[in-house]
Every structure is written in C-alpha cells, then in structure tokens.
Amino acid sequence: MLRKTFNLGIVAHVDAGKTTLTERLLHAAGVIDEVGSVDKGTTQTDSLPLEQQRGITIRAAVVSFELGDLTVNLIDTPGHPDFIAEVERALSVLDGAVLVISAVEGVQPQTRVLMRALRRLRIPTVLFVNKLDRMGADYERVVREIRERLTLAAAVPDDRESLVEVLAANDDALLAAYVDGSLTDVHVREALAAQARRALVHPVLRGSAITGAGVDGVAAGLREWLPSASGDADGPLSATVFKIERGDAGEKIAYLRLFSGSVRTRDAIGDEKVTALAVFEHGGAVQRPEVSGRQIAKVWGLHGVQVGDTIGAPPPRIPQREFPPPTLQSIVEPRDPGDGQRLRVALAHLAEQDPLINVRDEAGRDLTVSLYGEVQQQVLEATLCDDFGVAATFRDTTPIYVERPRRSGEALEILNGESNPFNAEIGLRIDRAPDDSGIAFRLDVAARDIPLYVYKTRDEFAAHMERYVRIALRDGLRGWQVVDCTVTMTQCAYSIADGPPSRRGPTSTAADFRKLTPLVLGQALARAGTVLCEPTVRVTLDVPTRSVGAVLPALARLGAAVEPPAPRGELSSVVAVMPVTAADELQRQLAGLTGGEGVLESTFAGYQPVKAASRGSR
C-alpha cells in the first residue's frame, strides 16, 4: 500500500528564516543529526557552492522526511525576487506551503508577492512568524500586518475569539452554534482543519527556527491542517516537469511531480526511454525501479523534456502561471576570446534549467542574456566561472524593449518576380492587436495554393508558417521583438517543373517558404511602422504619511502615473506605474525620501510607448 505523500513548499522573503526552518524540521524528523547554518554554508538544501557562499537559496531543492505514516517532500525555494520564476515553478507542484515571516521585519515586499501567488493557486498555507528570539520582534504587530497586507483570513489558533470570527465567515452552521452557545473546542478545531485544507483560512503559528521554539507546532500543523493522499498508482500517468539539472557527468536529470500513475525504468515516454529513477526518502534521493502516486522523482533519459512539460494526461490542477518576463538584458563576453564556444554551451545549459533565461546568439550580433536583476546577473557570472570554468563579463545592461505595429501593413512577393529570389509566392498582412495579446497567425489561402507535397496538410502548413513568422518577428524595425499583432497570410503559390506556365519552374521546397517569409514580413512591417515600447512596473509604496509630500514630487520627476495616496493612519500607500529604469532609481532614492522607513513592492505592468523616440535602438 502506498504511503500518504505531501509535497510541501517553504517560502519567504529573503532572510526570513525559511532554510533554517527546513533544517529544524529535518532535525526533528531524524534526517540530520545537527542543524545546519545558513551563515556557515552547512545547510542540507543550499548545496550549491554559490548558495553556501552567499547565504541565499538560488535553486529549488527537494528533501524528504517522515511524519508518522506521512512522507513529506519538502521543497526549499529561493527568497530573492530575482528568482521569482524558480519559486513559481515550485509552487505549481505543491500540496501545501509554509510562508515564513520575520517577527522583526514583518510583512515585506516579497512576502506579499508570494502570498498573492499562493492564494491565486489556492494552495493551503500555514503562516509561521519566525525570529521571536530576536531584538525588536513584535508578534502582535506582525499579525496586524498580516491581516492588513496579506489576508483577512489569517486564523490564529490561540486567539479563540478572532479564530471563530474568521471561521464563521465561511461556515453559517458554526456561526449559529457560536450564537446559541453550543460551539465546542472540538467543533472549532475540526472547522479550522477543514477550512485550512481548502485554503479558505491560513493558520498563524509563531516561534524561532534557530532555537527550535514552535517547530513542533509546525510539524503538527502539517499533519492536521494540510491535505495529504496516496494517489492512484493504477491510474493514467499524469506528471509535470518542474526542474531540470545536470548530473556530475553532465547528464540531464528531470524532476517530475506525479499526480497519478506510475513510471518505471525502461518505460518509453514519447520517443525516449527512462534509464534510471530516484525518489526522495529520509533526506536524499534513493534509486528505485518505479515511482507511483503523488511522489516527486528524479528521472534520467528524458533528453528532450523542458521545464513545464506535461507527461501523460494533464494534471488535475493546472496552475495559471504568471511569470513576469525578464525586463533587462546584458551583453555577455568571455574574458578569454578563446572561450566563446564554451560560453555558448554553458549558457545553453543554464537556459535549459531556467527557460526564462533567454539567450540570443545570432550571427553578426552580440551574445545577450535576459535578466530579472543585478543579483541574478551576479549569480550567473559566478555560476559560469565555478561550474563551467568560463570567466565572463556582463556589460551594457539595458531594458528589454518591444515594438508594436503602428498601423496595418501588407506586402507581396509574387512567384518568379524580379525582386523575389525564391521559388515561392507569399503575401502577408500585419495588423495591430490589443496590448498584451501576443502574436496571432491566420492562414487565409485556399488549399489548392499550398504545396501539400511538402507540408502534407493545410494545418501542418499553417503551423510551419506560424513558426517562420514568429522567428521573423524577433527583430522589428529597431531590432526588438514585435508583439501584439496579427499576421495573416493572404496569398500563396508554388512552382513545379511540369506545372502551368504561371507556376512552371524549379519545384518549390520548404526552404523557399522559410526564407521568403522574413523578406515579405519585413516589407509589410516597414509599411506598418512600429512604436517602440519599454517595460513598466506597477509599484506599491508603503511610506510614513509624513513622507508623502516628498514621495509624490519624486514620482512625478521619474515620469510615473500616480494614483491618489491611501492614508492608513501613520502609514500611507502610494501606487504608481512607471518605467523599469525609473523604478530602479526610485528604489535608490526611497530611503532618503522616507527616513529609511519606506517599502517598495513592484510587479510587471506591461509595456508603454517610449517618450523619447531616440531611445532603445539596438
């Protein structure tokens, strides 16, 4: 019989103590004999040398322990906002989470980002107020901040009056029992467990991970308040890939979260065969011939899989991931000119582990990589040096701009025309689409005009043409990707040796259509024109009310669109939308503007036209 499995994430703002809490839980379960130290680089989950040097979590790590008959796969995730994509990938495979909050610093910007993601994915979550042993810790203040800034559904088990109020908001029967005086402690406990498992309320615990205070309560809460199950080993295979890493010999290892079914060594998945499996037991990964149910597995042999791929049937809960796109890019150069190829191979491996690291490596152009921020850049630079032996320099970091069509534009290259060097005929029209709608392709030609001897079906031709179009749109009139448009193929023709005079000539090939597409699309785009747009963020500032008079003029100078401030006693909230570069400058100015008390939270807000038209050309 399969053991019950629970896939747990521990998440937090950087330095709130989540890795220390992980160590304490492992120690309490007997997995490790001594609690590791983040400062000394001796923790179980921060195994990368760079993580140990910096004292931060960079890659999600999995470790397992047992609570009675329950197997807990614990996923320790990064806390720094530069690695939010890594966190979101981990969240997508969780059954529940512990959100760690410092009793000294309280609710911080990344705390709010994480809580929004947990609530959006409806992941049952326990809140742990940590560091109560520290000078300046204030549990009551932090509980107030949780209710004001994170969720009104914070359930404090040792405050019966407020607990019942929170639970009654979701349970009319409980409210009626409270009113007529028949509500018992058992009823309250059962209601808390039921509502916590459905992510309707979030229990709040307190303690100190570094001393161990309150950690037993967290372990007990995992069993009582968060859902667990054994899964259906005999059901259809359903799994998702949430992490890719390379082994000591350079082999590709995929991390799978199973939702149902089984995977065995030598099973065929697509065109590939599983060569080895490992599951997480009592700390580390253990080789096994089979994994089943709801386990997390390391899988060897799947060379073609990528992060986010589904294996078998779609999982029962498909999370709506909302990765903000990287908004910065930097030119990368090897310090030794002879290391160019090694640098490219290393970056390709890193991009495989994190698909949001977009590496652009094209002939005649500088090698560039997309970034979330300065810390991520430093980590990449150190990783290239430490793991791949390549010393690299990152320079000329700039925002990642995009281009949008200004109006509609159309172009046609006819078969056997003087300006057409290829044996194909293509007509394309590009139209502006709503902001943030992406790229759409439409095929508006008759089947008789499609070279079905090459593409087999109309749908296959449409799929290939869409791929050609998307590749061509990577470079607009100013060298940036063209987005928010619809491209329609309006005309098509091909030539064959024994065809009618209008189509007679060398037989058309797929290469003719692939090579002609960017030429025609470039002409259509030139007639449409483009608007250069820069990335923007929506910033939320929590500042002392007395500082609002200094903050608003600074926002105006930085070109922000500001909403009316919302005062809440001594604190005020100010929301504004502004370019990414301006937000970086605001962060540098904030301490001076607010006496060191201001807090800035930012989320990606889309793109807006650049005011200075001369900016942004590559």
Coordinates of C-alpha atoms in Angstrom, one line a residue:
M1 CA 0.0 0.0 0.0
L2 CA 1.3 3.4 -0.9
R3 CA 2.2 5.8 1.9
K4 CA 0.5 9.1 2.0
T5 CA 2.6 11.8 0.4
F6 CA 2.6 15.5 1.0
N7 CA 4.6 17.9 -1.2
L8 CA 5.4 20.9 0.9
G9 CA 6.9 24.2 -0.1
I10 CA 8.6 26.6 2.4
V11 CA 8.6 30.1 1.0
A12 CA 9.6 33.5 2.3
H13 CA 11.1 36.9 1.7
V14 CA 14.9 36.6 1.7
D15 CA 16.4 36.3 5.2
A16 CA 13.1 35.5 6.9
G17 CA 14.5 32.1 8.0
K18 CA 12.9 29.5 5.7
T19 CA 16.1 27.5 5.2
T20 CA 16.7 27.4 9.0
L21 CA 13.1 26.2 9.5
T22 CA 13.8 23.5 6.9
E23 CA 16.8 22.4 8.9
R24 CA 14.8 22.3 12.1
L25 CA 12.1 20.1 10.5
L26 CA 14.7 17.7 9.2
H27 CA 16.4 17.5 12.5
A28 CA 13.2 16.9 14.4
A29 CA 12.4 14.1 11.9
G30 CA 15.8 12.5 12.5
V31 CA 17.0 13.1 8.9
I32 CA 20.0 15.1 10.1
D33 CA 22.0 14.9 13.3
E34 CA 22.8 18.6 13.6
V35 CA 21.0 21.7 12.4
G36 CA 23.0 23.3 9.6
S37 CA 23.8 27.0 9.5
V38 CA 23.0 29.3 6.6
D39 CA 25.8 31.6 7.6
K40 CA 28.3 28.8 7.6
G41 CA 27.0 27.2 4.4
T42 CA 26.2 23.9 6.1
T43 CA 22.5 23.5 5.3
Q44 CA 21.0 20.4 3.7
T45 CA 19.2 22.2 0.9
D46 CA 21.6 25.0 0.0
S47 CA 24.0 22.6 -1.6
L48 CA 25.3 24.7 -4.4
P49 CA 28.7 26.2 -3.6
L50 CA 27.4 29.7 -4.6
E51 CA 24.4 29.3 -2.3
Q52 CA 26.7 28.5 0.6
Q53 CA 29.0 31.4 -0.2
R54 CA 26.1 33.9 -0.4
G55 CA 23.8 32.5 2.2
I56 CA 20.8 32.6 -0.2
T57 CA 18.7 29.9 -1.9
I58 CA 19.1 30.1 -5.7
R59 CA 17.6 26.8 -7.0
A60 CA 14.6 25.0 -5.6
A61 CA 15.8 21.9 -3.7
V62 CA 13.9 18.8 -2.6
V63 CA 14.5 16.8 0.6
S64 CA 12.2 14.2 2.2
F65 CA 11.3 13.3 5.8
E66 CA 8.6 11.2 7.6
L67 CA 5.9 12.3 10.0
G68 CA 4.4 9.1 11.2
D69 CA 2.8 7.4 8.2
L70 CA 3.2 10.6 6.1
T71 CA 6.0 11.2 3.7
V72 CA 6.8 14.9 3.3
N73 CA 8.7 16.0 0.2
L74 CA 9.9 19.4 1.3
I75 CA 10.8 22.0 -1.4
D76 CA 13.1 24.8 -0.2
T77 CA 12.6 27.7 -2.6
P78 CA 14.5 31.0 -3.3
G79 CA 13.5 34.1 -1.4
H80 CA 15.2 36.8 -3.6
P81 CA 12.8 38.4 -6.1
D82 CA 15.3 37.9 -8.9
F83 CA 14.4 34.2 -8.7
I84 CA 10.6 34.5 -8.6
A85 CA 10.3 32.3 -11.7
E86 CA 12.0 29.5 -9.8
V87 CA 9.6 29.9 -6.9
E88 CA 6.5 29.9 -9.2
R89 CA 7.7 26.6 -10.8
A90 CA 7.9 25.0 -7.4
L91 CA 4.5 26.3 -6.3
S92 CA 2.9 24.6 -9.3
V93 CA 3.7 21.1 -7.8
L94 CA 2.8 21.8 -4.1
D95 CA 0.0 20.3 -2.0
G96 CA 0.6 23.0 0.7
A97 CA 3.1 25.6 1.9
V98 CA 4.5 27.3 4.9
L99 CA 5.1 31.0 4.4
V100 CA 7.7 32.3 6.8
I101 CA 7.5 35.9 8.1
S102 CA 10.1 37.6 10.2
A103 CA 8.8 38.8 13.6
V104 CA 11.3 41.7 13.3
E105 CA 10.9 42.9 9.7
G106 CA 7.3 41.8 9.4
V107 CA 5.5 41.6 6.1
Q108 CA 8.0 42.5 3.3
P109 CA 7.5 43.1 -0.4
Q110 CA 8.4 39.5 -1.5
T111 CA 6.1 38.2 1.3
R112 CA 3.1 39.9 -0.5
V113 CA 4.2 38.6 -3.9
L114 CA 4.4 35.1 -2.6
M115 CA 1.0 35.2 -0.7
R116 CA -0.7 36.5 -3.9
A117 CA 0.7 33.5 -5.8
L118 CA -0.3 31.0 -3.1
R119 CA -3.8 32.4 -3.0
R120 CA -4.1 32.5 -6.8
L121 CA -3.2 28.9 -7.0
R122 CA -5.4 28.1 -4.0
I123 CA -2.5 26.3 -2.2
P124 CA -3.3 25.6 1.5
T125 CA -0.8 27.7 3.5
V126 CA 0.3 27.9 7.1
L127 CA 1.9 31.2 8.2
F128 CA 4.9 31.0 10.6
V129 CA 6.0 34.1 12.3
N130 CA 9.7 33.4 12.9
K131 CA 12.6 35.1 14.8
L132 CA 10.7 35.7 18.0
D133 CA 14.1 35.4 19.8
R134 CA 15.4 38.5 18.1
M135 CA 15.6 42.0 19.5
G136 CA 12.7 44.0 18.0
A137 CA 10.4 41.1 17.5
D138 CA 6.7 42.0 17.8
Y139 CA 4.3 39.2 17.2
E140 CA 1.1 41.2 17.7
R141 CA 2.3 43.9 15.2
V142 CA 3.1 41.3 12.6
V143 CA -0.3 39.6 13.0
R144 CA -1.9 43.1 12.4
E145 CA 0.3 43.5 9.3
I146 CA -0.7 40.0 8.0
R147 CA -4.4 40.9 8.3
E148 CA -3.8 44.4 6.7
R149 CA -1.4 43.5 3.9
L150 CA -1.7 39.8 3.2
T151 CA -5.1 38.3 4.1
L152 CA -8.1 38.8 6.3
A153 CA -8.3 35.0 6.5
A154 CA -5.4 34.8 9.0
A155 CA -6.5 32.3 11.7
V156 CA -4.7 32.5 15.0
P157 CA -5.4 29.2 16.9
D158 CA -4.5 30.6 20.3
D159 CA -6.9 33.6 20.0
R160 CA -10.3 31.8 20.1
E161 CA -12.4 34.9 19.7
S162 CA -10.8 36.1 16.5
L163 CA -10.4 32.5 15.2
V164 CA -14.1 31.8 15.5
E165 CA -14.8 35.1 13.7
V166 CA -12.6 34.1 10.8
L167 CA -14.0 30.6 10.6
A168 CA -17.6 31.8 10.8
A169 CA -17.2 33.9 7.7
N170 CA -17.1 30.6 5.7
D171 CA -19.5 28.5 7.9
D172 CA -23.0 29.5 8.8
A173 CA -23.5 26.5 11.0
L174 CA -20.5 27.3 13.0
L175 CA -21.8 30.9 13.4
A176 CA -25.2 29.7 14.6
A177 CA -23.5 27.4 17.1
Y178 CA -21.5 30.3 18.4
V179 CA -24.5 32.5 18.8
D180 CA -26.6 29.9 20.7
G181 CA -23.6 28.9 22.9
S182 CA -23.2 25.3 21.7
L183 CA -19.9 25.7 19.9
T184 CA -17.3 23.4 21.4
D185 CA -13.5 23.5 21.0
V186 CA -13.7 20.2 19.1
H187 CA -16.0 21.9 16.5
V188 CA -13.6 24.8 16.2
R189 CA -10.6 22.5 15.7
E190 CA -12.4 20.5 13.0
A191 CA -13.6 23.6 11.2
L192 CA -10.1 25.1 11.2
A193 CA -8.6 21.9 9.7
A194 CA -11.3 21.6 7.1
Q195 CA -11.1 25.2 6.0
A196 CA -7.3 25.3 6.1
R197 CA -7.2 22.2 3.7
R198 CA -9.4 24.1 1.3
A199 CA -7.2 27.3 1.5
L200 CA -10.1 29.3 2.9
V201 CA -8.2 30.2 6.0
H202 CA -4.5 30.3 6.9
P203 CA -3.4 29.3 10.4
V204 CA -0.8 31.5 12.0
L205 CA 1.9 30.0 14.2
R206 CA 4.9 31.6 15.9
G207 CA 8.3 30.6 17.1
S208 CA 12.0 30.7 16.4
A209 CA 13.5 28.3 13.8
I210 CA 17.1 29.0 15.1
T211 CA 16.2 27.9 18.6
G212 CA 13.6 25.3 17.7
A213 CA 10.8 27.1 19.5
G214 CA 7.4 26.4 17.9
V215 CA 8.8 24.0 15.3
D216 CA 6.9 21.0 16.8
G217 CA 3.7 23.1 16.3
V218 CA 4.6 23.5 12.6
A219 CA 5.1 19.7 12.2
A220 CA 1.8 19.0 14.0
G221 CA 0.1 21.6 11.8
L222 CA 1.3 20.0 8.7
R223 CA -0.5 16.8 9.6
E224 CA -3.7 18.4 10.9
W225 CA -4.2 21.4 8.5
L226 CA -2.7 20.5 5.2
P227 CA -4.1 17.8 2.7
S228 CA -2.3 14.5 2.0
A229 CA -3.1 11.5 -0.1
S230 CA -1.5 8.3 -1.5
G231 CA -2.5 8.9 -5.1
D232 CA -3.7 6.4 -7.7
A233 CA -0.8 4.2 -8.8
D234 CA -3.0 2.3 -11.2
G235 CA -4.5 5.5 -12.8
P236 CA -3.3 7.1 -16.0
L237 CA 0.1 8.6 -15.9
S238 CA 0.0 12.3 -15.2
A239 CA 3.1 14.3 -14.2
T240 CA 4.7 17.6 -14.8
V241 CA 8.4 18.6 -15.1
F242 CA 9.3 21.4 -12.7
K243 CA 13.0 21.4 -12.6
I244 CA 16.0 20.4 -14.8
E245 CA 19.5 19.9 -13.6
R246 CA 22.8 18.3 -14.9
G247 CA 24.4 15.4 -13.1
D248 CA 28.1 15.1 -12.3
A249 CA 28.8 13.6 -15.7
G250 CA 26.8 16.3 -17.5
E251 CA 23.7 14.1 -17.9
K252 CA 20.3 15.7 -18.0
I253 CA 18.0 15.0 -15.0
A254 CA 14.3 15.9 -14.9
Y255 CA 12.4 16.4 -11.7
L256 CA 8.8 15.0 -12.1
R257 CA 5.8 15.6 -9.8
L258 CA 3.4 12.7 -10.3
F259 CA -0.3 13.3 -9.8
S260 CA -1.3 9.7 -10.7
G261 CA 0.0 6.6 -12.4
S262 CA 3.5 5.1 -12.3
V263 CA 6.8 5.4 -14.1
R264 CA 9.3 2.5 -14.3
T265 CA 12.8 2.2 -15.5
R266 CA 12.9 1.4 -19.2
D267 CA 9.4 2.9 -19.8
A268 CA 9.1 4.7 -23.1
I269 CA 7.9 8.3 -22.8
G270 CA 7.4 9.7 -26.2
D271 CA 10.5 8.8 -28.3
E272 CA 12.7 8.4 -25.3
K273 CA 13.3 5.7 -22.6
V274 CA 13.7 6.2 -18.9
T275 CA 17.1 4.9 -17.9
A276 CA 17.1 5.5 -14.2
L277 CA 14.7 6.7 -11.4
A278 CA 15.2 8.1 -7.9
V279 CA 12.7 9.1 -5.2
F280 CA 13.2 11.2 -2.1
E281 CA 13.4 9.2 1.1
H282 CA 14.6 10.2 4.6
G283 CA 16.6 13.2 3.3
G284 CA 18.1 12.4 0.0
A285 CA 17.3 10.7 -3.4
V286 CA 17.3 6.9 -3.5
Q287 CA 17.4 4.8 -6.7
R288 CA 14.2 2.9 -7.3
P289 CA 12.9 0.8 -10.3
E290 CA 9.4 2.5 -10.1
V291 CA 7.7 5.7 -8.8
S292 CA 4.0 5.9 -8.2
G293 CA 1.1 8.0 -7.0
R294 CA 2.0 11.5 -5.8
Q295 CA 5.7 11.2 -5.5
I296 CA 8.5 13.5 -6.7
A297 CA 11.0 11.7 -8.8
K298 CA 14.4 12.3 -10.5
V299 CA 14.3 10.8 -13.9
W300 CA 17.2 10.1 -16.3
G301 CA 17.0 9.5 -20.0
L302 CA 14.4 12.2 -21.0
H303 CA 16.8 14.3 -23.0
G304 CA 14.2 16.4 -24.8
V305 CA 11.9 17.5 -21.9
Q306 CA 11.8 21.0 -20.7
V307 CA 10.6 22.7 -17.6
G308 CA 6.8 23.0 -17.6
D309 CA 6.3 19.9 -19.9
T310 CA 3.3 17.6 -19.1
I311 CA 4.0 13.9 -19.1
G312 CA 0.9 11.8 -19.9
A313 CA -2.5 13.2 -19.1
P314 CA -2.8 16.9 -17.9
P315 CA -2.7 17.2 -14.1
P316 CA -6.0 17.7 -12.3
R317 CA -5.0 21.2 -11.3
I318 CA -3.2 23.2 -14.0
P319 CA -1.9 26.3 -12.3
Q320 CA -2.2 29.6 -14.1
R321 CA 1.5 30.6 -14.0
E322 CA 2.1 34.3 -14.2
F323 CA 5.8 34.6 -14.7
P324 CA 6.7 38.2 -15.2
P325 CA 9.0 38.4 -18.2
P326 CA 12.6 39.4 -17.6
T327 CA 12.9 43.2 -18.2
L328 CA 16.6 43.6 -18.6
Q329 CA 19.2 42.2 -20.9
S330 CA 23.0 42.2 -20.9
I331 CA 25.8 41.5 -23.4
V332 CA 27.9 38.6 -22.3
E333 CA 31.5 38.2 -23.4
P334 CA 34.2 35.7 -22.5
R335 CA 37.2 37.3 -20.8
D336 CA 39.3 34.9 -22.9
P337 CA 38.3 35.3 -26.5
G338 CA 39.1 31.5 -27.0
D339 CA 36.2 30.6 -24.6
G340 CA 33.4 31.8 -26.9
Q341 CA 32.1 28.3 -27.8
R342 CA 32.4 27.1 -24.1
L343 CA 30.4 30.2 -23.0
R344 CA 27.7 29.4 -25.5
V345 CA 27.4 25.8 -24.4
A346 CA 27.3 26.9 -20.7
L347 CA 24.6 29.5 -21.3
A348 CA 22.6 26.9 -23.2
H349 CA 22.7 24.5 -20.2
L350 CA 21.7 27.3 -17.8
A351 CA 18.8 28.3 -20.1
E352 CA 17.7 24.7 -20.1
Q353 CA 17.4 24.8 -16.3
D354 CA 15.5 28.1 -16.4
P355 CA 13.6 28.7 -19.6
L356 CA 13.1 32.4 -18.7
I357 CA 16.8 33.0 -19.2
N358 CA 16.5 33.9 -22.9
V359 CA 19.9 33.6 -24.6
R360 CA 20.2 35.3 -28.0
D361 CA 23.1 34.0 -30.0
E362 CA 22.8 35.1 -33.7
A363 CA 25.4 35.7 -36.3
G364 CA 26.6 39.3 -36.6
R365 CA 25.2 40.2 -33.1
D366 CA 26.4 40.4 -29.6
L367 CA 25.6 37.4 -27.4
T368 CA 22.9 38.6 -24.9
V369 CA 21.0 37.1 -22.0
S370 CA 17.8 38.3 -20.4
L371 CA 17.8 39.1 -16.7
Y372 CA 15.5 39.9 -13.7
G373 CA 18.0 41.9 -11.8
E374 CA 21.5 42.5 -10.6
V375 CA 21.7 39.6 -8.1
Q376 CA 20.7 37.1 -10.8
Q377 CA 23.4 38.6 -13.1
Q378 CA 26.0 38.1 -10.3
V379 CA 24.8 34.5 -9.7
L380 CA 25.0 33.7 -13.5
E381 CA 28.5 35.2 -13.7
A382 CA 29.7 33.2 -10.7
T383 CA 28.0 30.0 -11.9
L384 CA 29.7 30.3 -15.3
C385 CA 33.0 30.6 -13.6
D386 CA 32.6 28.0 -10.8
D387 CA 30.6 25.3 -12.7
F388 CA 31.8 25.7 -16.2
G389 CA 35.2 27.2 -15.8
V390 CA 34.3 30.2 -18.1
A391 CA 35.1 33.7 -16.9
A392 CA 32.6 36.1 -18.4
T393 CA 31.8 39.8 -18.4
F394 CA 28.3 41.2 -18.4
R395 CA 28.1 44.7 -19.8
D396 CA 25.7 47.3 -21.2
T397 CA 22.6 46.2 -19.3
T398 CA 19.6 47.8 -20.8
P399 CA 15.8 47.3 -20.6
I400 CA 14.2 44.8 -23.0
Y401 CA 12.1 46.9 -25.3
V402 CA 9.4 45.6 -27.7
E403 CA 7.8 47.0 -30.9
R404 CA 4.1 47.2 -31.7
P405 CA 2.8 47.9 -35.2
R406 CA 1.7 51.5 -35.7
R407 CA -1.0 50.6 -38.3
S408 CA -1.7 47.8 -40.8
G409 CA 0.9 47.0 -43.5
E410 CA 0.8 44.5 -46.4
A411 CA 3.4 43.1 -48.8
L412 CA 3.6 40.5 -51.6
E413 CA 6.4 38.8 -53.4
I414 CA 5.0 37.0 -56.5
L415 CA 6.3 33.8 -57.9
N416 CA 9.1 34.4 -60.5
G417 CA 9.0 38.1 -59.8
E418 CA 12.2 40.1 -60.3
S419 CA 12.6 41.0 -56.7
N420 CA 11.8 37.5 -55.4
P421 CA 14.9 35.2 -55.2
F422 CA 12.9 32.2 -54.0
N423 CA 10.7 29.7 -55.7
A424 CA 7.5 30.6 -53.7
E425 CA 4.9 33.3 -53.5
I426 CA 3.8 34.8 -50.2
G427 CA 1.5 37.7 -49.3
L428 CA 1.4 38.8 -45.7
R429 CA -0.6 41.5 -43.8
I430 CA 0.3 42.6 -40.3
D431 CA -2.4 44.3 -38.1
R432 CA -2.2 45.9 -34.7
A433 CA -3.8 43.8 -31.9
P434 CA -4.8 44.7 -28.4
D435 CA -2.0 45.4 -25.9
D436 CA -0.5 42.4 -24.2
S437 CA -2.4 40.0 -26.6
G438 CA 0.8 38.5 -28.0
I439 CA 1.1 37.2 -31.6
A440 CA -1.6 35.5 -33.7
F441 CA -1.3 34.0 -37.1
R442 CA -4.1 33.4 -39.6
L443 CA -4.0 31.4 -42.9
D444 CA -6.4 32.9 -45.5
V445 CA -5.4 31.0 -48.6
A446 CA -7.0 28.1 -50.5
A447 CA -5.8 24.6 -50.0
R448 CA -5.1 24.3 -53.8
D449 CA -2.4 27.0 -53.4
I450 CA -0.5 25.2 -50.7
P451 CA 2.4 22.8 -51.6
L452 CA 0.8 19.8 -49.9
Y453 CA 3.5 17.6 -51.4
V454 CA 5.9 19.3 -48.9
Y455 CA 3.6 20.0 -45.8
K456 CA 1.1 17.1 -46.2
T457 CA -1.9 19.0 -44.7
R458 CA -3.2 22.5 -44.5
D459 CA -2.8 22.5 -40.7
E460 CA 0.8 21.4 -41.0
F461 CA 1.5 24.3 -43.5
A462 CA -0.2 26.8 -41.1
A463 CA 1.9 25.5 -38.2
H464 CA 5.2 25.9 -40.2
M465 CA 4.2 29.3 -41.5
E466 CA 3.4 30.5 -38.0
R467 CA 6.8 29.4 -36.8
Y468 CA 8.5 31.2 -39.7
V469 CA 6.5 34.3 -38.8
R470 CA 7.3 34.2 -35.1
I471 CA 11.0 33.8 -35.8
A472 CA 10.9 36.8 -38.2
L473 CA 9.1 38.9 -35.6
R474 CA 12.0 38.6 -33.2
D475 CA 13.6 41.5 -35.0
G476 CA 11.5 44.6 -35.7
L477 CA 12.4 47.8 -37.4
R478 CA 14.6 48.8 -34.4
G479 CA 15.9 45.3 -33.7
W480 CA 13.4 44.4 -30.9
Q481 CA 10.7 41.7 -30.9
V482 CA 7.4 42.8 -32.5
V483 CA 4.4 41.9 -30.3
D484 CA 0.7 42.5 -30.0
C485 CA -0.1 41.9 -33.7
T486 CA -2.0 39.6 -36.0
V487 CA -0.2 38.3 -39.2
T488 CA -2.4 37.0 -42.0
M489 CA -1.2 35.1 -44.9
T490 CA -3.2 36.5 -47.8
Q491 CA -1.6 34.9 -50.8
C492 CA 0.4 31.7 -51.6
A493 CA 1.7 29.9 -54.7
Y494 CA 4.4 27.4 -55.5
S495 CA 6.2 26.2 -58.7
I496 CA 6.6 22.8 -60.1
A497 CA 8.6 21.7 -63.2
D498 CA 5.6 20.4 -65.1
G499 CA 3.0 22.9 -63.9
P500 CA 1.1 25.6 -65.9
P501 CA 3.1 28.5 -67.3
S502 CA 2.3 30.7 -64.3
R503 CA 3.7 28.1 -61.9
R504 CA 6.4 26.5 -64.0
G505 CA 9.9 26.4 -62.7
P506 CA 12.1 24.7 -60.1
T507 CA 10.0 22.7 -57.6
S508 CA 9.3 24.8 -54.5
T509 CA 10.7 23.5 -51.2
A510 CA 10.1 24.2 -47.6
A511 CA 13.3 26.3 -47.6
D512 CA 11.8 28.6 -50.1
F513 CA 8.8 29.4 -47.9
R514 CA 11.0 29.7 -44.8
K515 CA 13.5 32.1 -46.4
L516 CA 10.9 34.2 -48.2
T517 CA 8.8 34.8 -45.1
P518 CA 11.1 37.3 -43.3
L519 CA 11.6 39.2 -46.5
V520 CA 7.9 39.7 -47.1
L521 CA 7.1 40.3 -43.4
G522 CA 9.9 42.9 -43.2
Q523 CA 8.3 44.8 -46.1
A524 CA 4.8 44.6 -44.5
L525 CA 6.3 45.8 -41.2
A526 CA 8.1 48.7 -42.8
R527 CA 4.8 49.9 -44.3
A528 CA 3.0 49.5 -41.0
G529 CA 5.7 51.2 -38.9
T530 CA 6.3 50.4 -35.3
V531 CA 6.1 52.0 -31.9
L532 CA 8.9 51.4 -29.5
C533 CA 7.7 50.4 -26.1
E534 CA 9.5 50.0 -22.8
P535 CA 8.7 47.7 -19.8
T536 CA 6.9 49.2 -16.9
V537 CA 6.1 48.1 -13.4
R538 CA 3.3 48.8 -11.0
V539 CA 4.9 49.9 -7.7
T540 CA 3.2 50.0 -4.4
L541 CA 4.9 52.2 -1.8
D542 CA 4.2 51.9 1.9
V543 CA 5.6 55.1 3.4
P544 CA 5.1 57.1 6.6
T545 CA 2.2 59.5 6.0
R546 CA 4.5 62.4 6.8
S547 CA 6.7 61.4 3.8
V548 CA 4.0 61.5 1.2
G549 CA 4.8 65.2 0.4
A550 CA 8.3 64.2 -0.6
V551 CA 7.5 61.0 -2.4
L552 CA 4.9 62.4 -4.8
P553 CA 7.2 65.0 -6.4
A554 CA 9.9 62.4 -6.8
L555 CA 7.4 60.1 -8.6
A556 CA 6.4 63.0 -10.9
R557 CA 10.1 63.6 -11.8
L558 CA 10.5 60.0 -12.7
G559 CA 7.6 60.0 -15.1
A560 CA 5.2 57.9 -13.0
A561 CA 1.5 57.8 -13.4
V562 CA 0.4 58.1 -9.7
E563 CA -2.9 57.1 -8.1
P564 CA -4.3 59.1 -5.2
P565 CA -2.5 58.1 -2.0
A566 CA -4.4 56.0 0.5
P567 CA -3.6 57.1 4.1
R568 CA -4.0 54.5 6.9
G569 CA -3.0 56.4 10.0
E570 CA 0.7 56.7 10.3
L571 CA 1.3 54.8 7.1
S572 CA 0.1 55.6 3.6
S573 CA 0.0 53.5 0.4
V574 CA 1.0 55.1 -2.9
V575 CA 0.5 53.2 -6.2
A576 CA 2.1 54.3 -9.5
V577 CA 3.0 52.8 -12.9
M578 CA 6.5 53.7 -14.2
P579 CA 9.3 52.5 -16.5
V580 CA 11.5 49.8 -15.1
T581 CA 14.5 52.1 -15.1
A582 CA 12.7 54.7 -13.2
A583 CA 11.6 52.2 -10.6
D584 CA 15.3 51.2 -10.1
E585 CA 16.1 54.9 -9.5
L586 CA 13.1 55.2 -7.1
Q587 CA 14.4 52.3 -5.1
R588 CA 17.7 54.1 -4.7
Q589 CA 16.0 57.3 -3.5
L590 CA 13.4 55.7 -1.3
A591 CA 15.4 55.5 2.0
G592 CA 16.3 59.2 1.7
L593 CA 12.7 60.2 0.9
T594 CA 11.2 58.3 3.8
G595 CA 13.8 58.3 6.5
G596 CA 14.6 54.7 5.8
E597 CA 11.0 53.5 6.5
G598 CA 9.6 53.2 3.0
V599 CA 8.9 49.8 1.5
L600 CA 8.6 49.3 -2.3
E601 CA 6.8 46.3 -4.0
S602 CA 6.7 46.1 -7.8
T603 CA 5.0 43.9 -10.3
F604 CA 5.3 43.8 -14.1
A605 CA 2.7 46.1 -15.7
G606 CA 3.2 45.6 -19.4
Y607 CA 4.8 48.0 -22.0
Q608 CA 4.2 51.6 -22.8
P609 CA 5.4 53.8 -25.7
V610 CA 8.8 55.3 -25.1
K611 CA 8.5 59.1 -24.8
A612 CA 12.0 59.8 -26.2
A613 CA 11.9 58.2 -29.7
S614 CA 15.7 58.1 -30.0
R615 CA 15.9 55.6 -27.1
G616 CA 16.0 51.8 -27.3
S617 CA 17.6 51.0 -30.7
R618 CA 19.9 48.1 -30.7

